[in-house]
Amino acid sequence: MNQSIGDIVGILADNLALRKSVMPLSAKQSTAWAKGLNIPHGGTCVLYTGHMYQLLPYISTMQKQTEMVRSTPLVHTFWIGRLINKFINTTWFMARADAKQKKIYNRRLRNIALLLRKANVDFGYLYGKELYAGALVSDLGGKDILEAHARRVYAMLKSEGVKSIITVDPHTTDMLKDMYATIIPDYDIEVKSYLEVLAEKDMIPCKKNEGELAIHDSCVYARYMNTIEQPRKLLANAGITVKEPAQTGKFTQCCGGPVEALYPEKARKFAKERLEQLKATGCKEAVAMCPICLQNLEHAAETEDITIRDISECLYEAYCDDPS
Amino acid sequence: MNKATTKLLTELRKDGDFNATACINCGTCTGLCPHGLDILPRELFRYVILGLEDKVEANIETIYSCLLCKMCEANCPGDVNITANIRTLRNYINRKHFKI
């Protein structure tokens, strides 16, 4: 069992070192969400997706495949997969994302870009030059590989003249804001999540909203960087009642997502536990603000009487989706 | 009988500030862990400080099961950098055991 952990970590780390992402996507796949939005190329302030939303549909498929193999003797051949992957990108063959899922995740990114535009934020996008930030390898302990990758990302940002970044998920935010600063001396890129940026603006809802939502704080937003009030402010300003589960804010309960790659059965158990807390609020809908939380809780909610939504969807409906 | 040694701690500190010695053994981390992992991080870090590498190796699954959610760290009265320590420990295991 331990060796299969090593092989999975090894494949992800090898991919980051050799192919600049734990699961390399083509530029077409990673930038499809921006099609038709006419976001300017580059600039001093860029919206940085870090590929997290784009990767999730692929990761979901791959995890299902890995889980099936792990319960068979084939688990002992993972090392062969790692060996082959050093020469051939095996994720190209393994990962086939569901088209519907890709569309949903791309729409979430579009929502974020449109919200920023609505708030009159001036931003560009690096399109195919943008790189994955390295969160998964950092969490799995790939220090040397992460450090080399962080320097590569930073060099790219400097060569593009980027001075500030707007991120879309907590893991990329943590990497670019705090982790890179520990690796790169004189790191000087300003990093804010889109929730922070939007909360600083006096946004006016485009229609009268009502209803209530349970809120699930991401551990990384809440405990790593104290991003707690901003999503609440944006939802409340839109007229949505935010209901807090038993553990919330600084004491939020993890969705289990961080162990999904290595221990999917444990991830499912934690997601169920968290889902019970969200259900106990009495709400029929709950919002997450991290794509990993979102996916893990969505899976847990498949057979439950509660819907998990990305906060970008709720904010888009409240601030951009003018019914008139 | 195990013999205490600082070898493992010295090795880990090459990769980062493994500040486990700040732990006052209060048990807040184990009490708050959403996993309910009683080995993590208080007892585990003690094994590291004592250089009990075989005990660390016996808990590889637990080490990689940590969610890095910081519930323990945010409430640690000793200000132990628990998540950074776990990442450092994983880095050590990756190198030594998994040849990454």
Coordinates of C-alpha atoms in Angstrom, one line a residue:
Chain A
M1 CA 0.0 0.0 0.0
N2 CA 2.8 2.4 1.0
Q3 CA 4.6 1.8 -2.3
S4 CA 1.4 2.7 -4.3
I5 CA 1.4 6.0 -2.4
G6 CA 5.0 6.6 -3.5
D7 CA 4.2 5.7 -7.1
I8 CA 1.2 8.1 -7.2
V9 CA 3.2 10.9 -5.6
G10 CA 6.0 10.1 -8.0
I11 CA 3.9 10.3 -11.1
L12 CA 2.5 13.7 -10.0
A13 CA 5.9 15.0 -9.1
D14 CA 7.5 13.7 -12.3
N15 CA 4.7 15.4 -14.3
L16 CA 5.3 18.8 -12.6
A17 CA 9.1 18.5 -13.1
L18 CA 8.9 17.3 -16.7
R19 CA 5.6 18.8 -18.0
K20 CA 5.0 21.8 -15.7
S21 CA 1.7 20.4 -14.3
V22 CA 0.6 17.4 -12.2
M23 CA -1.7 16.6 -15.0
P24 CA -0.7 18.4 -18.1
L25 CA -3.5 20.0 -20.1
S26 CA -3.1 21.4 -23.6
A27 CA -3.4 25.2 -24.0
K28 CA -6.7 24.6 -25.8
Q29 CA -8.1 22.7 -22.7
S30 CA -6.9 25.1 -20.2
T31 CA -8.0 28.3 -22.0
A32 CA -11.3 27.1 -23.4
W33 CA -13.2 28.9 -20.6
A34 CA -12.1 32.3 -21.9
K35 CA -13.3 31.8 -25.5
G36 CA -15.4 34.8 -26.6
L37 CA -14.7 36.9 -23.5
N38 CA -12.1 39.0 -25.2
I39 CA -9.9 39.2 -22.2
P40 CA -6.8 41.2 -23.1
H41 CA -3.6 39.2 -23.3
G42 CA -1.3 39.7 -20.3
G43 CA -0.9 43.1 -18.6
T44 CA 0.3 44.2 -15.2
C45 CA -2.8 42.7 -13.5
V46 CA -3.9 39.2 -14.6
L47 CA -6.6 36.8 -13.7
Y48 CA -4.6 33.6 -12.8
T49 CA -6.7 30.4 -12.8
G50 CA -3.7 28.1 -11.9
H51 CA -5.6 25.4 -13.9
M52 CA -7.4 24.1 -10.8
Y53 CA -11.0 24.5 -12.2
Q54 CA -9.9 23.1 -15.6
L55 CA -8.1 20.1 -14.0
L56 CA -11.0 18.9 -11.8
P57 CA -13.0 17.1 -14.4
Y58 CA -9.9 15.2 -15.5
I59 CA -8.8 14.5 -12.0
S60 CA -12.3 13.1 -11.2
T61 CA -12.0 10.6 -14.1
M62 CA -8.5 9.6 -13.2
Q63 CA -9.4 9.1 -9.5
K64 CA -12.2 6.7 -10.5
Q65 CA -9.8 4.7 -12.6
T66 CA -7.1 4.6 -10.0
E67 CA -9.6 3.5 -7.3
M68 CA -10.8 0.6 -9.5
V69 CA -7.2 -0.5 -10.0
R70 CA -6.3 -0.2 -6.4
S71 CA -8.6 -2.9 -5.4
T72 CA -7.0 -5.4 -7.8
P73 CA -3.5 -6.9 -8.0
L74 CA -2.7 -4.3 -10.7
V75 CA -1.9 -1.9 -7.8
H76 CA 1.5 -3.6 -7.7
T77 CA 2.2 -2.5 -11.2
F78 CA 1.9 1.3 -10.5
W79 CA 5.7 1.5 -10.5
I80 CA 5.7 0.4 -14.1
G81 CA 3.2 3.2 -14.8
R82 CA 5.5 5.7 -13.2
L83 CA 8.5 4.4 -15.2
I84 CA 6.6 4.7 -18.5
N85 CA 5.3 8.1 -17.5
K86 CA 8.8 9.5 -17.3
F87 CA 9.0 9.0 -21.1
I88 CA 5.4 9.2 -22.2
N89 CA 2.7 11.4 -20.7
T90 CA 0.3 8.6 -19.6
T91 CA -2.2 11.0 -18.3
W92 CA -3.1 11.8 -22.0
F93 CA -4.3 8.2 -22.2
M94 CA -5.9 7.8 -18.8
A95 CA -7.7 11.1 -18.3
R96 CA -10.8 11.5 -20.4
A97 CA -12.9 14.2 -18.8
D98 CA -16.7 14.2 -19.0
A99 CA -17.7 16.9 -21.5
K100 CA -20.6 18.1 -19.3
Q101 CA -18.3 18.5 -16.3
K102 CA -15.8 20.4 -18.4
K103 CA -18.5 22.8 -19.5
I104 CA -19.7 23.3 -15.9
Y105 CA -16.2 24.0 -14.6
N106 CA -15.4 26.4 -17.5
R107 CA -18.6 28.2 -16.8
R108 CA -17.5 28.8 -13.2
L109 CA -14.4 30.5 -14.5
R110 CA -16.4 32.6 -16.9
N111 CA -18.6 33.7 -14.0
I112 CA -15.5 34.9 -12.1
A113 CA -14.2 36.9 -15.1
L114 CA -17.6 38.4 -15.7
L115 CA -18.0 39.4 -12.0
L116 CA -14.6 41.1 -12.1
R117 CA -15.6 42.9 -15.3
K118 CA -18.9 44.0 -13.7
A119 CA -16.9 45.4 -10.8
N120 CA -14.8 47.4 -13.3
V121 CA -11.6 45.6 -12.5
D122 CA -9.0 46.0 -15.2
F123 CA -7.4 42.6 -15.8
G124 CA -5.7 40.5 -18.5
Y125 CA -5.1 36.8 -18.9
L126 CA -2.0 34.9 -19.8
Y127 CA -3.8 32.3 -21.8
G128 CA -1.5 29.4 -22.8
K129 CA 1.5 30.9 -20.9
E130 CA -0.2 30.5 -17.6
L131 CA 1.2 27.6 -15.5
Y132 CA -0.2 25.4 -12.8
A133 CA 1.0 26.7 -9.4
G134 CA 2.1 23.4 -7.8
A135 CA -0.2 23.0 -4.8
L136 CA -0.6 19.3 -4.9
V137 CA 3.1 18.6 -5.1
S138 CA 3.7 21.0 -2.3
D139 CA 1.2 19.2 -0.1
L140 CA 2.6 15.8 -0.9
G141 CA 6.1 16.9 0.1
G142 CA 7.8 17.4 -3.3
K143 CA 9.9 20.3 -2.0
D144 CA 12.8 20.4 -4.5
I145 CA 10.5 20.0 -7.5
L146 CA 8.1 22.6 -6.2
E147 CA 10.9 25.1 -5.6
A148 CA 12.2 24.6 -9.2
H149 CA 8.6 25.0 -10.5
A150 CA 8.0 28.1 -8.4
R151 CA 11.1 29.8 -9.8
R152 CA 9.9 28.8 -13.3
V153 CA 6.4 30.4 -12.7
Y154 CA 8.0 33.5 -11.2
A155 CA 10.3 33.9 -14.2
M156 CA 7.4 33.6 -16.5
L157 CA 5.4 36.2 -14.6
K158 CA 8.3 38.6 -14.6
S159 CA 8.9 38.2 -18.3
E160 CA 5.3 39.0 -18.9
G161 CA 5.5 42.1 -16.8
V162 CA 2.9 40.9 -14.2
K163 CA 2.8 42.9 -11.0
S164 CA -0.4 41.7 -9.5
I165 CA -2.5 38.6 -9.7
I166 CA -6.2 37.8 -9.1
T167 CA -6.6 34.2 -8.2
V168 CA -9.8 32.0 -8.4
D169 CA -9.2 29.3 -5.8
P170 CA -7.6 29.1 -2.3
H171 CA -4.8 26.6 -3.2
T172 CA -3.4 28.7 -6.0
T173 CA -3.8 31.8 -3.8
D174 CA -1.8 30.2 -1.0
M175 CA 0.9 29.0 -3.4
L176 CA 1.4 32.3 -5.2
K177 CA 0.9 34.5 -2.2
D178 CA 2.6 32.8 0.7
M179 CA 4.5 29.6 -0.4
Y180 CA 6.3 31.3 -3.3
A181 CA 7.4 34.1 -1.0
T182 CA 9.2 31.5 1.2
I183 CA 11.0 30.1 -1.8
I184 CA 11.9 33.2 -3.9
P185 CA 13.9 36.0 -2.2
D186 CA 12.4 39.4 -3.0
Y187 CA 9.2 37.9 -4.4
D188 CA 7.2 41.0 -5.3
I189 CA 3.9 39.9 -6.9
E190 CA 0.8 41.1 -5.2
V191 CA -1.8 38.3 -4.9
K192 CA -5.5 38.6 -4.0
S193 CA -8.3 36.2 -4.5
Y194 CA -11.3 37.4 -6.6
L195 CA -13.4 37.3 -3.5
E196 CA -11.1 39.8 -1.8
V197 CA -11.1 42.0 -4.9
L198 CA -14.9 41.9 -5.3
A199 CA -15.5 42.5 -1.6
E200 CA -13.4 45.7 -1.8
K201 CA -15.8 47.1 -4.5
D202 CA -19.2 48.5 -3.9
M203 CA -21.0 46.0 -6.0
I204 CA -24.7 46.5 -6.7
P205 CA -26.9 43.5 -7.2
C206 CA -28.7 43.4 -10.6
K207 CA -31.9 42.1 -9.1
K208 CA -33.6 41.5 -5.8
N209 CA -32.3 38.2 -4.4
E210 CA -33.7 36.2 -1.7
G211 CA -33.2 32.7 -0.3
E212 CA -30.7 31.2 2.0
L213 CA -27.5 29.2 1.6
A214 CA -25.3 27.2 3.9
I215 CA -21.7 28.3 3.6
H216 CA -18.7 25.9 3.6
D217 CA -15.4 27.7 4.2
S218 CA -12.3 26.3 2.6
C219 CA -9.7 25.4 5.2
V220 CA -7.1 27.2 3.2
Y221 CA -9.1 30.4 2.8
A222 CA -10.2 30.4 6.4
R223 CA -7.2 29.2 8.4
Y224 CA -4.3 29.9 6.1
M225 CA -5.2 33.4 5.0
N226 CA -8.2 34.5 7.0
T227 CA -10.5 35.0 4.0
I228 CA -13.7 34.6 5.9
E229 CA -15.7 37.8 5.8
Q230 CA -15.4 38.6 2.1
P231 CA -17.7 35.8 0.8
R232 CA -20.2 36.5 3.5
K233 CA -20.2 40.2 2.7
L234 CA -20.7 39.6 -1.0
L235 CA -23.6 37.1 -0.4
A236 CA -25.3 39.3 2.2
N237 CA -25.0 42.4 0.1
A238 CA -26.8 40.5 -2.7
G239 CA -29.7 39.8 -0.3
I240 CA -28.9 36.1 0.3
T241 CA -29.2 34.8 3.9
V242 CA -26.0 33.0 4.8
K243 CA -26.5 30.1 7.3
E244 CA -23.5 28.9 9.3
P245 CA -23.0 25.2 9.9
A246 CA -21.9 24.0 13.3
Q247 CA -18.2 24.3 12.4
T248 CA -17.6 27.5 10.4
G249 CA -15.1 30.3 9.7
K250 CA -11.9 29.7 11.5
F251 CA -13.2 26.4 12.8
T252 CA -14.5 25.1 9.5
Q253 CA -14.4 21.4 9.0
C254 CA -12.3 20.0 6.1
C255 CA -14.2 18.4 3.2
G256 CA -11.6 15.7 2.9
G257 CA -10.6 16.8 -0.6
P258 CA -6.9 17.0 0.2
V259 CA -6.6 13.2 0.6
E260 CA -8.7 12.4 -2.5
A261 CA -5.6 11.6 -4.6
L262 CA -4.2 9.0 -2.2
Y263 CA -7.1 7.9 0.0
P264 CA -10.4 8.4 -1.9
E265 CA -12.4 6.3 0.7
K266 CA -11.2 8.6 3.5
A267 CA -12.0 11.7 1.4
R268 CA -15.6 10.3 0.9
K269 CA -16.0 9.7 4.6
F270 CA -15.0 13.3 5.6
A271 CA -17.1 14.8 2.8
K272 CA -20.2 12.9 4.2
E273 CA -19.5 14.1 7.7
R274 CA -19.2 17.7 6.5
L275 CA -22.3 17.3 4.4
E276 CA -24.3 16.4 7.5
Q277 CA -23.2 19.6 9.1
L278 CA -24.3 21.6 6.0
K279 CA -27.6 19.7 5.9
A280 CA -28.2 20.5 9.6
T281 CA -28.6 24.2 8.7
G282 CA -31.8 23.3 7.0
C283 CA -30.7 24.8 3.7
K284 CA -31.3 23.0 0.4
E285 CA -28.3 24.6 -1.1
A286 CA -24.7 25.1 0.2
V287 CA -21.9 27.1 -1.4
A288 CA -18.2 26.2 -1.6
M289 CA -15.4 28.5 -2.7
C290 CA -12.8 26.0 -3.6
P291 CA -13.0 23.6 -6.6
I292 CA -11.6 20.8 -4.6
C293 CA -14.2 21.2 -1.8
L294 CA -16.8 21.7 -4.4
Q295 CA -16.1 18.4 -6.2
N296 CA -15.7 16.4 -3.1
L297 CA -18.9 17.7 -1.5
E298 CA -20.8 17.4 -4.8
H299 CA -20.0 13.7 -4.9
A300 CA -21.1 13.3 -1.3
A301 CA -24.3 15.1 -2.1
E302 CA -25.3 13.1 -5.2
T303 CA -27.8 11.0 -3.3
E304 CA -28.7 13.7 -0.7
D305 CA -31.4 16.4 -0.6
I306 CA -28.9 19.3 -0.8
T307 CA -27.2 20.9 -3.7
I308 CA -23.6 22.1 -3.6
R309 CA -22.8 25.2 -5.6
D310 CA -19.8 27.2 -6.4
I311 CA -20.0 30.6 -4.9
S312 CA -19.1 32.1 -8.3
E313 CA -22.5 30.8 -9.6
C314 CA -24.5 32.5 -6.8
L315 CA -22.6 35.7 -7.1
Y316 CA -22.9 35.8 -10.9
E317 CA -26.7 35.3 -10.6
A318 CA -26.9 38.0 -8.0
Y319 CA -24.7 40.6 -9.6
C320 CA -24.5 39.9 -13.3
D321 CA -27.5 37.9 -14.5
D322 CA -29.9 40.8 -15.1
P323 CA -33.3 39.3 -15.8
S324 CA -34.6 42.4 -17.7
Chain B
M1 CA 15.4 -1.0 23.2
N2 CA 15.5 2.1 21.1
K3 CA 18.3 4.6 21.5
A4 CA 17.4 8.3 21.3
T5 CA 19.3 10.2 18.7
T6 CA 19.1 13.6 17.0
K7 CA 20.1 12.2 13.6
L8 CA 16.6 12.3 12.1
L9 CA 15.7 15.7 13.4
T10 CA 19.0 17.1 12.1
E11 CA 18.3 15.5 8.7
L12 CA 14.8 17.0 8.6
R13 CA 16.1 20.4 9.5
K14 CA 18.1 20.5 6.4
D15 CA 14.8 20.8 4.5
G16 CA 13.1 23.4 6.7
D17 CA 12.5 24.7 10.2
F18 CA 11.1 21.5 11.7
N19 CA 10.1 23.2 15.0
A20 CA 8.6 20.1 16.7
T21 CA 10.5 20.8 19.9
A22 CA 8.2 23.7 20.6
C23 CA 5.4 21.1 21.2
I24 CA 4.3 21.2 24.9
N25 CA 2.4 17.9 24.6
C26 CA -0.9 19.4 25.5
G27 CA -2.9 17.2 23.1
T28 CA -4.9 20.1 21.5
C29 CA -3.9 18.8 18.0
T30 CA -5.0 15.3 18.6
G31 CA -8.2 16.4 20.3
L32 CA -9.1 18.7 17.4
C33 CA -8.0 16.6 14.4
P34 CA -11.1 16.0 12.2
H35 CA -9.5 12.7 11.2
G36 CA -9.3 11.6 14.8
L37 CA -5.8 10.5 14.2
D38 CA -4.3 10.1 17.7
I39 CA -0.8 9.6 16.4
L40 CA -0.7 12.9 14.5
P41 CA 1.0 15.2 15.2
R42 CA 2.0 15.3 18.8
E43 CA 3.2 11.7 19.2
L44 CA 4.6 11.5 15.7
F45 CA 6.8 14.6 16.2
R46 CA 8.0 13.1 19.4
Y47 CA 9.2 10.0 17.5
V48 CA 11.1 12.4 15.2
I49 CA 12.7 14.3 18.1
L50 CA 13.8 11.0 19.6
G51 CA 15.1 9.8 16.3
L52 CA 12.8 6.7 16.3
E53 CA 12.8 6.3 12.5
D54 CA 11.2 2.9 12.6
K55 CA 8.2 4.3 14.4
V56 CA 7.9 7.1 11.8
E57 CA 8.1 4.5 9.0
A58 CA 5.4 2.5 10.6
N59 CA 3.1 5.5 10.3
I60 CA 3.6 6.5 6.6
E61 CA -0.1 6.0 5.8
T62 CA -1.0 8.3 8.7
I63 CA 1.5 10.9 7.6
Y64 CA 0.1 11.1 4.1
S65 CA -3.5 11.0 5.4
C66 CA -3.1 14.4 7.1
L67 CA -5.5 16.9 5.5
L68 CA -3.2 19.8 6.1
C69 CA -6.4 21.6 7.2
K70 CA -4.6 23.5 10.0
M71 CA -7.3 22.9 12.6
C72 CA -4.5 21.8 14.9
E73 CA -2.0 24.5 14.0
A74 CA -4.5 27.3 14.3
N75 CA -5.1 26.3 17.9
C76 CA -1.6 25.1 18.9
P77 CA -0.5 27.0 22.0
G78 CA 3.1 26.1 21.2
D79 CA 2.9 27.7 17.7
V80 CA 4.3 24.6 16.2
N81 CA 4.3 24.8 12.4
I82 CA 2.5 21.5 12.1
T83 CA 1.5 21.6 8.4
A84 CA 5.0 22.7 7.4
N85 CA 6.5 19.9 9.5
I86 CA 4.2 17.3 7.9
R87 CA 5.2 18.5 4.4
T88 CA 8.9 18.3 5.5
L89 CA 8.3 14.8 6.8
R90 CA 6.7 13.8 3.5
N91 CA 9.5 15.3 1.6
Y92 CA 12.0 13.1 3.6
I93 CA 9.9 10.0 3.1
N94 CA 9.5 10.8 -0.6
R95 CA 13.3 10.9 -1.0
K96 CA 14.3 8.1 1.3
H97 CA 11.6 5.5 0.7
F98 CA 10.0 6.4 -2.6
K99 CA 13.1 7.7 -4.4
I100 CA 11.4 10.8 -5.6

